[in-house]
PDB file of C-alpha atoms in Angstrom:
ATOM      1  CA  UNK A   1      90.606 100.483 117.057  1.00 60.00           C
ATOM      2  CA  UNK A   2      93.025  98.102 115.404  1.00 67.00           C
ATOM      3  CA  UNK A   3      96.428  97.873 117.074  1.00 89.00           C
ATOM      4  CA  UNK A   4      99.604  96.424 115.612  1.00 93.00           C
ATOM      5  CA  UNK A   5     102.538  95.907 117.944  1.00 94.00           C
ATOM      6  CA  UNK A   6     106.076  95.707 116.574  1.00 96.00           C
ATOM      7  CA  UNK A   7     109.235  94.701 118.442  1.00 96.00           C
ATOM      8  CA  UNK A   8     111.955  95.606 118.920  1.00 97.00           C
ATOM      9  CA  UNK A   9     111.702  99.330 118.284  1.00 96.00           C
ATOM     10  CA  UNK A  10     115.418  99.522 117.642  1.00 96.00           C
ATOM     11  CA  UNK A  11     118.256  97.070 117.359  1.00 97.00           C
ATOM     12  CA  UNK A  12     121.978  97.225 116.739  1.00 97.00           C
ATOM     13  CA  UNK A  13     123.719  94.127 115.461  1.00 96.00           C
ATOM     14  CA  UNK A  14     127.079  93.120 114.142  1.00 97.00           C
ATOM     15  CA  UNK A  15     127.617  92.519 110.468  1.00 97.00           C
ATOM     16  CA  UNK A  16     126.977  88.900 109.556  1.00 97.00           C
ATOM     17  CA  UNK A  17     124.452  88.195 112.297  1.00 97.00           C
ATOM     18  CA  UNK A  18     120.701  87.755 111.935  1.00 97.00           C
ATOM     19  CA  UNK A  19     117.952  89.862 113.427  1.00 97.00           C
ATOM     20  CA  UNK A  20     114.300  88.957 113.957  1.00 97.00           C
ATOM     21  CA  UNK A  21     111.520  91.534 114.038  1.00 98.00           C
ATOM     22  CA  UNK A  22     108.059  90.640 115.331  1.00 97.00           C
ATOM     23  CA  UNK A  23     104.740  92.093 114.278  1.00 96.00           C
ATOM     24  CA  UNK A  24     101.585  91.248 116.222  1.00 95.00           C
ATOM     25  CA  UNK A  25      97.977  92.211 115.698  1.00 92.00           C
ATOM     26  CA  UNK A  26      96.677  92.717 119.226  1.00 91.00           C
ATOM     27  CA  UNK A  27      92.931  92.981 118.861  1.00 86.00           C
ATOM     28  CA  UNK A  28      92.148  91.417 115.507  1.00 86.00           C
ATOM     29  CA  UNK A  29      93.195  88.526 113.310  1.00 88.00           C
ATOM     30  CA  UNK A  30      95.340  89.397 110.325  1.00 86.00           C
ATOM     31  CA  UNK A  31      95.399  86.869 107.529  1.00 85.00           C
ATOM     32  CA  UNK A  32      97.731  89.154 105.661  1.00 88.00           C
ATOM     33  CA  UNK A  33     100.457  91.417 106.938  1.00 92.00           C
ATOM     34  CA  UNK A  34     102.854  93.628 105.054  1.00 94.00           C
ATOM     35  CA  UNK A  35     106.486  94.525 105.549  1.00 96.00           C
ATOM     36  CA  UNK A  36     107.872  97.882 104.470  1.00 95.00           C
ATOM     37  CA  UNK A  37     111.254  99.498 104.447  1.00 96.00           C
ATOM     38  CA  UNK A  38     111.749 103.227 104.734  1.00 93.00           C
ATOM     39  CA  UNK A  39     114.899 105.214 104.072  1.00 89.00           C
ATOM     40  CA  UNK A  40     115.379 108.681 105.594  1.00 86.00           C
ATOM     41  CA  UNK A  41     113.105 111.318 104.095  1.00 82.00           C
ATOM     42  CA  UNK A  42     111.529 108.814 101.736  1.00 85.00           C
ATOM     43  CA  UNK A  43     108.165 107.134 101.583  1.00 86.00           C
ATOM     44  CA  UNK A  44     107.477 103.519 102.460  1.00 90.00           C
ATOM     45  CA  UNK A  45     108.635 100.798 100.133  1.00 91.00           C
ATOM     46  CA  UNK A  46     106.710  97.532 100.210  1.00 92.00           C
ATOM     47  CA  UNK A  47     109.066  94.590 100.636  1.00 95.00           C
ATOM     48  CA  UNK A  48     106.711  91.653 100.913  1.00 94.00           C
ATOM     49  CA  UNK A  49     103.223  90.472 101.676  1.00 92.00           C
ATOM     50  CA  UNK A  50     103.003  87.915 104.451  1.00 89.00           C
ATOM     51  CA  UNK A  51     100.199  85.376 104.281  1.00 86.00           C
ATOM     52  CA  UNK A  52      99.214  83.204 107.225  1.00 86.00           C
ATOM     53  CA  UNK A  53     100.050  79.579 106.606  1.00 84.00           C
ATOM     54  CA  UNK A  54     101.727  80.101 103.253  1.00 85.00           C
ATOM     55  CA  UNK A  55     104.812  81.579 101.676  1.00 89.00           C
ATOM     56  CA  UNK A  56     105.291  85.296 101.535  1.00 92.00           C
ATOM     57  CA  UNK A  57     105.097  87.203  98.284  1.00 92.00           C
ATOM     58  CA  UNK A  58     108.136  89.380  97.704  1.00 95.00           C
ATOM     59  CA  UNK A  59     108.322  92.546  95.665  1.00 93.00           C
ATOM     60  CA  UNK A  60     110.689  92.717  92.752  1.00 93.00           C
ATOM     61  CA  UNK A  61     114.260  93.292  93.842  1.00 94.00           C
ATOM     62  CA  UNK A  62     113.777  92.068  97.410  1.00 95.00           C
ATOM     63  CA  UNK A  63     115.940  89.067  98.268  1.00 94.00           C
ATOM     64  CA  UNK A  64     113.715  86.437  99.826  1.00 93.00           C
ATOM     65  CA  UNK A  65     116.700  84.513 101.197  1.00 95.00           C
ATOM     66  CA  UNK A  66     117.928  87.589 103.030  1.00 96.00           C
ATOM     67  CA  UNK A  67     114.572  88.758 104.327  1.00 97.00           C
ATOM     68  CA  UNK A  68     112.844  85.672 105.706  1.00 96.00           C
ATOM     69  CA  UNK A  69     109.173  86.102 106.533  1.00 94.00           C
ATOM     70  CA  UNK A  70     107.128  83.735 108.642  1.00 92.00           C
ATOM     71  CA  UNK A  71     103.425  84.147 109.316  1.00 90.00           C
ATOM     72  CA  UNK A  72     102.690  81.185 111.560  1.00 83.00           C
ATOM     73  CA  UNK A  73      99.488  82.453 113.140  1.00 90.00           C
ATOM     74  CA  UNK A  74      96.715  84.937 112.498  1.00 90.00           C
ATOM     75  CA  UNK A  75      98.269  87.399 114.935  1.00 91.00           C
ATOM     76  CA  UNK A  76     102.004  87.103 114.366  1.00 93.00           C
ATOM     77  CA  UNK A  77     104.341  87.707 111.450  1.00 94.00           C
ATOM     78  CA  UNK A  78     108.129  87.832 111.743  1.00 96.00           C
ATOM     79  CA  UNK A  79     110.797  89.300 109.502  1.00 97.00           C
ATOM     80  CA  UNK A  80     114.312  87.919 109.884  1.00 97.00           C
ATOM     81  CA  UNK A  81     117.163  89.819 108.296  1.00 97.00           C
ATOM     82  CA  UNK A  82     119.791  87.145 107.723  1.00 97.00           C
ATOM     83  CA  UNK A  83     123.521  87.805 107.541  1.00 97.00           C
ATOM     84  CA  UNK A  84     122.878  91.489 107.978  1.00 97.00           C
ATOM     85  CA  UNK A  85     125.240  94.030 106.478  1.00 96.00           C
ATOM     86  CA  UNK A  86     125.507  97.795 106.939  1.00 96.00           C
ATOM     87  CA  UNK A  87     123.481  98.401 103.779  1.00 95.00           C
ATOM     88  CA  UNK A  88     120.551  96.622 105.462  1.00 96.00           C
ATOM     89  CA  UNK A  89     120.424  99.385 108.068  1.00 96.00           C
ATOM     90  CA  UNK A  90     117.019 100.982 107.700  1.00 96.00           C
ATOM     91  CA  UNK A  91     113.613 101.513 109.260  1.00 96.00           C
ATOM     92  CA  UNK A  92     111.373  98.448 108.923  1.00 97.00           C
ATOM     93  CA  UNK A  93     107.618  98.733 109.437  1.00 97.00           C
ATOM     94  CA  UNK A  94     104.869  96.133 109.400  1.00 96.00           C
ATOM     95  CA  UNK A  95     101.190  96.683 108.768  1.00 94.00           C
ATOM     96  CA  UNK A  96      97.931  94.763 108.611  1.00 90.00           C
ATOM     97  CA  UNK A  97      94.668  95.395 106.826  1.00 81.00           C
ATOM     98  CA  UNK A  98      91.715  95.681 109.175  1.00 77.00           C
ATOM     99  CA  UNK A  99      88.929  95.998 106.652  1.00 70.00           C
ATOM    100  CA  UNK A 100      86.877  98.621 108.482  1.00 69.00           C
ATOM    101  CA  UNK A 101      89.862 100.566 109.744  1.00 72.00           C
ATOM    102  CA  UNK A 102      92.172 100.615 106.765  1.00 77.00           C
ATOM    103  CA  UNK A 103      95.803  99.643 107.070  1.00 86.00           C
ATOM    104  CA  UNK A 104      97.246  99.824 110.588  1.00 90.00           C
ATOM    105  CA  UNK A 105     100.998 100.122 111.031  1.00 94.00           C
ATOM    106  CA  UNK A 106     103.365  99.038 113.749  1.00 95.00           C
ATOM    107  CA  UNK A 107     105.649 101.567 115.401  1.00 95.00           C
ATOM    108  CA  UNK A 108     108.604 100.484 113.293  1.00 96.00           C
ATOM    109  CA  UNK A 109     112.027  98.966 113.972  1.00 97.00           C
ATOM    110  CA  UNK A 110     115.203 100.898 113.431  1.00 97.00           C
ATOM    111  CA  UNK A 111     117.947  98.468 112.458  1.00 97.00           C
ATOM    112  CA  UNK A 112     121.580  99.509 112.589  1.00 97.00           C
ATOM    113  CA  UNK A 113     124.198  97.051 111.384  1.00 97.00           C
ATOM    114  CA  UNK A 114     127.737  97.814 112.489  1.00 97.00           C
TER     115      UNK A 114
ATOM    116  CA  UNK B   1     102.973 110.014  85.359  1.00 62.00           C
ATOM    117  CA  UNK B   2     103.280 108.529  88.838  1.00 70.00           C
ATOM    118  CA  UNK B   3     100.246 106.806  90.280  1.00 87.00           C
ATOM    119  CA  UNK B   4     100.060 109.148  93.260  1.00 92.00           C
ATOM    120  CA  UNK B   5     101.476 112.650  93.360  1.00 93.00           C
ATOM    121  CA  UNK B   6     101.980 114.519  96.610  1.00 94.00           C
ATOM    122  CA  UNK B   7     103.881 117.745  97.130  1.00 89.00           C
ATOM    123  CA  UNK B   8     106.678 116.935  99.597  1.00 87.00           C
ATOM    124  CA  UNK B   9     106.754 120.464 100.966  1.00 88.00           C
ATOM    125  CA  UNK B  10     108.039 121.403 103.443  1.00 93.00           C
ATOM    126  CA  UNK B  11     104.978 123.315 104.550  1.00 96.00           C
ATOM    127  CA  UNK B  12     105.247 125.737 107.428  1.00 97.00           C
ATOM    128  CA  UNK B  13     102.190 127.385 109.024  1.00 97.00           C
ATOM    129  CA  UNK B  14     101.493 129.386 112.198  1.00 98.00           C
ATOM    130  CA  UNK B  15      99.663 127.764 115.063  1.00 98.00           C
ATOM    131  CA  UNK B  16      95.895 127.953 114.617  1.00 97.00           C
ATOM    132  CA  UNK B  17      96.017 128.030 110.829  1.00 97.00           C
ATOM    133  CA  UNK B  18      93.991 125.766 108.578  1.00 98.00           C
ATOM    134  CA  UNK B  19      96.239 123.319 106.768  1.00 97.00           C
ATOM    135  CA  UNK B  20      95.408 121.857 103.376  1.00 97.00           C
ATOM    136  CA  UNK B  21      97.264 118.771 102.181  1.00 97.00           C
ATOM    137  CA  UNK B  22      96.594 117.264  98.779  1.00 97.00           C
ATOM    138  CA  UNK B  23      97.244 114.282  96.541  1.00 96.00           C
ATOM    139  CA  UNK B  24      96.308 113.503  92.993  1.00 96.00           C
ATOM    140  CA  UNK B  25      96.126 110.073  91.461  1.00 94.00           C
ATOM    141  CA  UNK B  26      95.970 108.802  87.923  1.00 91.00           C
ATOM    142  CA  UNK B  27      94.164 105.463  88.093  1.00 87.00           C
ATOM    143  CA  UNK B  28      90.383 105.599  88.342  1.00 85.00           C
ATOM    144  CA  UNK B  29      90.426 102.057  89.742  1.00 83.00           C
ATOM    145  CA  UNK B  30      91.553 103.401  93.106  1.00 85.00           C
ATOM    146  CA  UNK B  31      88.606 103.276  95.464  1.00 86.00           C
ATOM    147  CA  UNK B  32      89.957 103.464  99.010  1.00 89.00           C
ATOM    148  CA  UNK B  33      91.733 106.476 100.413  1.00 93.00           C
ATOM    149  CA  UNK B  34      93.728 106.920 103.578  1.00 93.00           C
ATOM    150  CA  UNK B  35      95.685 109.649 105.284  1.00 96.00           C
ATOM    151  CA  UNK B  36      98.497 108.881 107.682  1.00 96.00           C
ATOM    152  CA  UNK B  37     100.549 111.013 110.040  1.00 97.00           C
ATOM    153  CA  UNK B  38     104.118 109.934 110.644  1.00 95.00           C
ATOM    154  CA  UNK B  39     106.338 111.386 113.305  1.00 94.00           C
ATOM    155  CA  UNK B  40     110.069 111.033 112.947  1.00 91.00           C
ATOM    156  CA  UNK B  41     111.247 107.486 113.628  1.00 88.00           C
ATOM    157  CA  UNK B  42     107.722 106.202 114.180  1.00 92.00           C
ATOM    158  CA  UNK B  43     105.314 104.100 112.149  1.00 94.00           C
ATOM    159  CA  UNK B  44     102.507 105.853 110.254  1.00 94.00           C
ATOM    160  CA  UNK B  45      99.351 106.517 112.237  1.00 93.00           C
ATOM    161  CA  UNK B  46      96.034 106.220 110.417  1.00 92.00           C
ATOM    162  CA  UNK B  47      94.073 109.472 110.554  1.00 94.00           C
ATOM    163  CA  UNK B  48      91.321 109.035 108.016  1.00 93.00           C
ATOM    164  CA  UNK B  49      89.930 106.199 105.914  1.00 90.00           C
ATOM    165  CA  UNK B  50      87.263 106.705 103.300  1.00 89.00           C
ATOM    166  CA  UNK B  51      86.000 105.065 100.159  1.00 86.00           C
ATOM    167  CA  UNK B  52      83.466 107.499  98.778  1.00 84.00           C
ATOM    168  CA  UNK B  53      83.502 110.935  97.243  1.00 89.00           C
ATOM    169  CA  UNK B  54      82.682 113.783  99.568  1.00 91.00           C
ATOM    170  CA  UNK B  55      83.829 114.840 102.993  1.00 93.00           C
ATOM    171  CA  UNK B  56      84.539 112.865 106.135  1.00 94.00           C
ATOM    172  CA  UNK B  57      85.180 114.677 109.367  1.00 96.00           C
ATOM    173  CA  UNK B  58      86.876 113.505 112.551  1.00 94.00           C
ATOM    174  CA  UNK B  59      87.618 116.159 115.124  1.00 96.00           C
ATOM    175  CA  UNK B  60      89.958 118.732 113.615  1.00 97.00           C
ATOM    176  CA  UNK B  61      90.545 116.598 110.535  1.00 97.00           C
ATOM    177  CA  UNK B  62      88.471 116.533 107.358  1.00 97.00           C
ATOM    178  CA  UNK B  63      89.201 114.216 104.454  1.00 96.00           C
ATOM    179  CA  UNK B  64      87.827 115.188 101.072  1.00 96.00           C
ATOM    180  CA  UNK B  65      87.663 112.941  98.029  1.00 95.00           C
ATOM    181  CA  UNK B  66      86.779 114.006  94.505  1.00 94.00           C
ATOM    182  CA  UNK B  67      86.840 110.899  92.348  1.00 92.00           C
ATOM    183  CA  UNK B  68      85.878 112.792  89.205  1.00 92.00           C
ATOM    184  CA  UNK B  69      89.024 114.910  89.510  1.00 93.00           C
ATOM    185  CA  UNK B  70      91.108 112.135  91.091  1.00 94.00           C
ATOM    186  CA  UNK B  71      91.974 114.523  93.885  1.00 95.00           C
ATOM    187  CA  UNK B  72      92.047 113.949  97.635  1.00 96.00           C
ATOM    188  CA  UNK B  73      92.646 116.410 100.433  1.00 97.00           C
ATOM    189  CA  UNK B  74      93.179 116.485 104.161  1.00 97.00           C
ATOM    190  CA  UNK B  75      92.286 119.623 106.071  1.00 98.00           C
ATOM    191  CA  UNK B  76      93.524 120.294 109.580  1.00 98.00           C
ATOM    192  CA  UNK B  77      91.699 122.986 111.508  1.00 98.00           C
ATOM    193  CA  UNK B  78      93.207 124.938 114.392  1.00 98.00           C
ATOM    194  CA  UNK B  79      96.604 123.415 113.728  1.00 98.00           C
ATOM    195  CA  UNK B  80      98.834 122.722 116.724  1.00 97.00           C
ATOM    196  CA  UNK B  81     102.601 122.340 117.063  1.00 97.00           C
ATOM    197  CA  UNK B  82     101.932 118.665 117.840  1.00 97.00           C
ATOM    198  CA  UNK B  83     100.585 118.318 114.294  1.00 97.00           C
ATOM    199  CA  UNK B  84     104.112 118.846 112.998  1.00 97.00           C
ATOM    200  CA  UNK B  85     104.863 115.610 111.159  1.00 97.00           C
ATOM    201  CA  UNK B  86     104.936 114.073 107.708  1.00 96.00           C
ATOM    202  CA  UNK B  87     101.521 113.366 106.203  1.00 97.00           C
ATOM    203  CA  UNK B  88     101.141 110.537 103.739  1.00 96.00           C
ATOM    204  CA  UNK B  89      98.225 109.834 101.464  1.00 96.00           C
ATOM    205  CA  UNK B  90      97.632 106.205 100.534  1.00 93.00           C
ATOM    206  CA  UNK B  91      95.197 104.671  98.109  1.00 91.00           C
ATOM    207  CA  UNK B  92      94.244 101.252  96.882  1.00 85.00           C
ATOM    208  CA  UNK B  93      91.875  99.617  94.408  1.00 79.00           C
ATOM    209  CA  UNK B  94      88.885  97.542  95.481  1.00 71.00           C
ATOM    210  CA  UNK B  95      88.275  95.851  98.809  1.00 61.00           C
ATOM    211  CA  UNK B  96      89.852  92.610  97.671  1.00 63.00           C
ATOM    212  CA  UNK B  97      93.121  94.195  96.674  1.00 59.00           C
ATOM    213  CA  UNK B  98      96.062  94.577  99.030  1.00 69.00           C
ATOM    214  CA  UNK B  99      98.163  96.828  96.870  1.00 72.00           C
ATOM    215  CA  UNK B 100      98.559 100.103  98.753  1.00 84.00           C
ATOM    216  CA  UNK B 101     100.143 103.025  96.926  1.00 88.00           C
ATOM    217  CA  UNK B 102     101.645 105.869  98.937  1.00 91.00           C
ATOM    218  CA  UNK B 103     102.341 109.447  98.137  1.00 93.00           C
ATOM    219  CA  UNK B 104     105.818 110.675  98.996  1.00 91.00           C
ATOM    220  CA  UNK B 105     104.533 112.540 102.032  1.00 94.00           C
ATOM    221  CA  UNK B 106     104.302 116.224 102.928  1.00 96.00           C
ATOM    222  CA  UNK B 107     106.382 117.492 105.823  1.00 95.00           C
ATOM    223  CA  UNK B 108     104.368 119.942 107.929  1.00 97.00           C
ATOM    224  CA  UNK B 109     105.693 122.293 110.583  1.00 97.00           C
ATOM    225  CA  UNK B 110     103.287 124.229 112.792  1.00 98.00           C
ATOM    226  CA  UNK B 111     105.055 127.179 114.353  1.00 97.00           C
ATOM    227  CA  UNK B 112     103.949 128.299 117.849  1.00 96.00           C
TER     228      UNK B 112
END
């Protein structure tokens, strides 16, 4: 089955620093990957759609300069939270669409900004 | 009316019970239906993926889709404490569309 690997699983950073989260498709090529944010006891909120070789498409209200997305290859997309602040603390999850398997999600990254 | 409605629960059942989880949707353009299980502090795990009306079975799990009623269900037979998690339904329009719409999730507890 389709596997999506996400790293790190958790990270603590100081306010004002940047954090990079990686999302890799291990056994398939993903032209498109998706980044979600999830607050406690809430469902997933789509932040942006990452397209290989082109700019990401951001959902309304998501700051593209704060959440930098790079999709440099068919198996890797990265999300960089720039100048992180405590309000950016959340659970970030990536996913990819494997046509025959539906959407496969990574294990998520818990970001805590102190 | 929201595009996807899902009762958030919580739902508590004894071990061995049959669990029924449901979602309704409003847009007849939705064609692909998924059920995910999410444990606390983990990413969602795909359980079932279907695109046609009727039933699809995989082990203890059965996904049911009724497009005429815009109603989807997930049944869990012989429920186990390890099934305790939040279950999310997710739907999307045609194969070429990437827009995935989630239900809010139903929190299930299976009591030993």
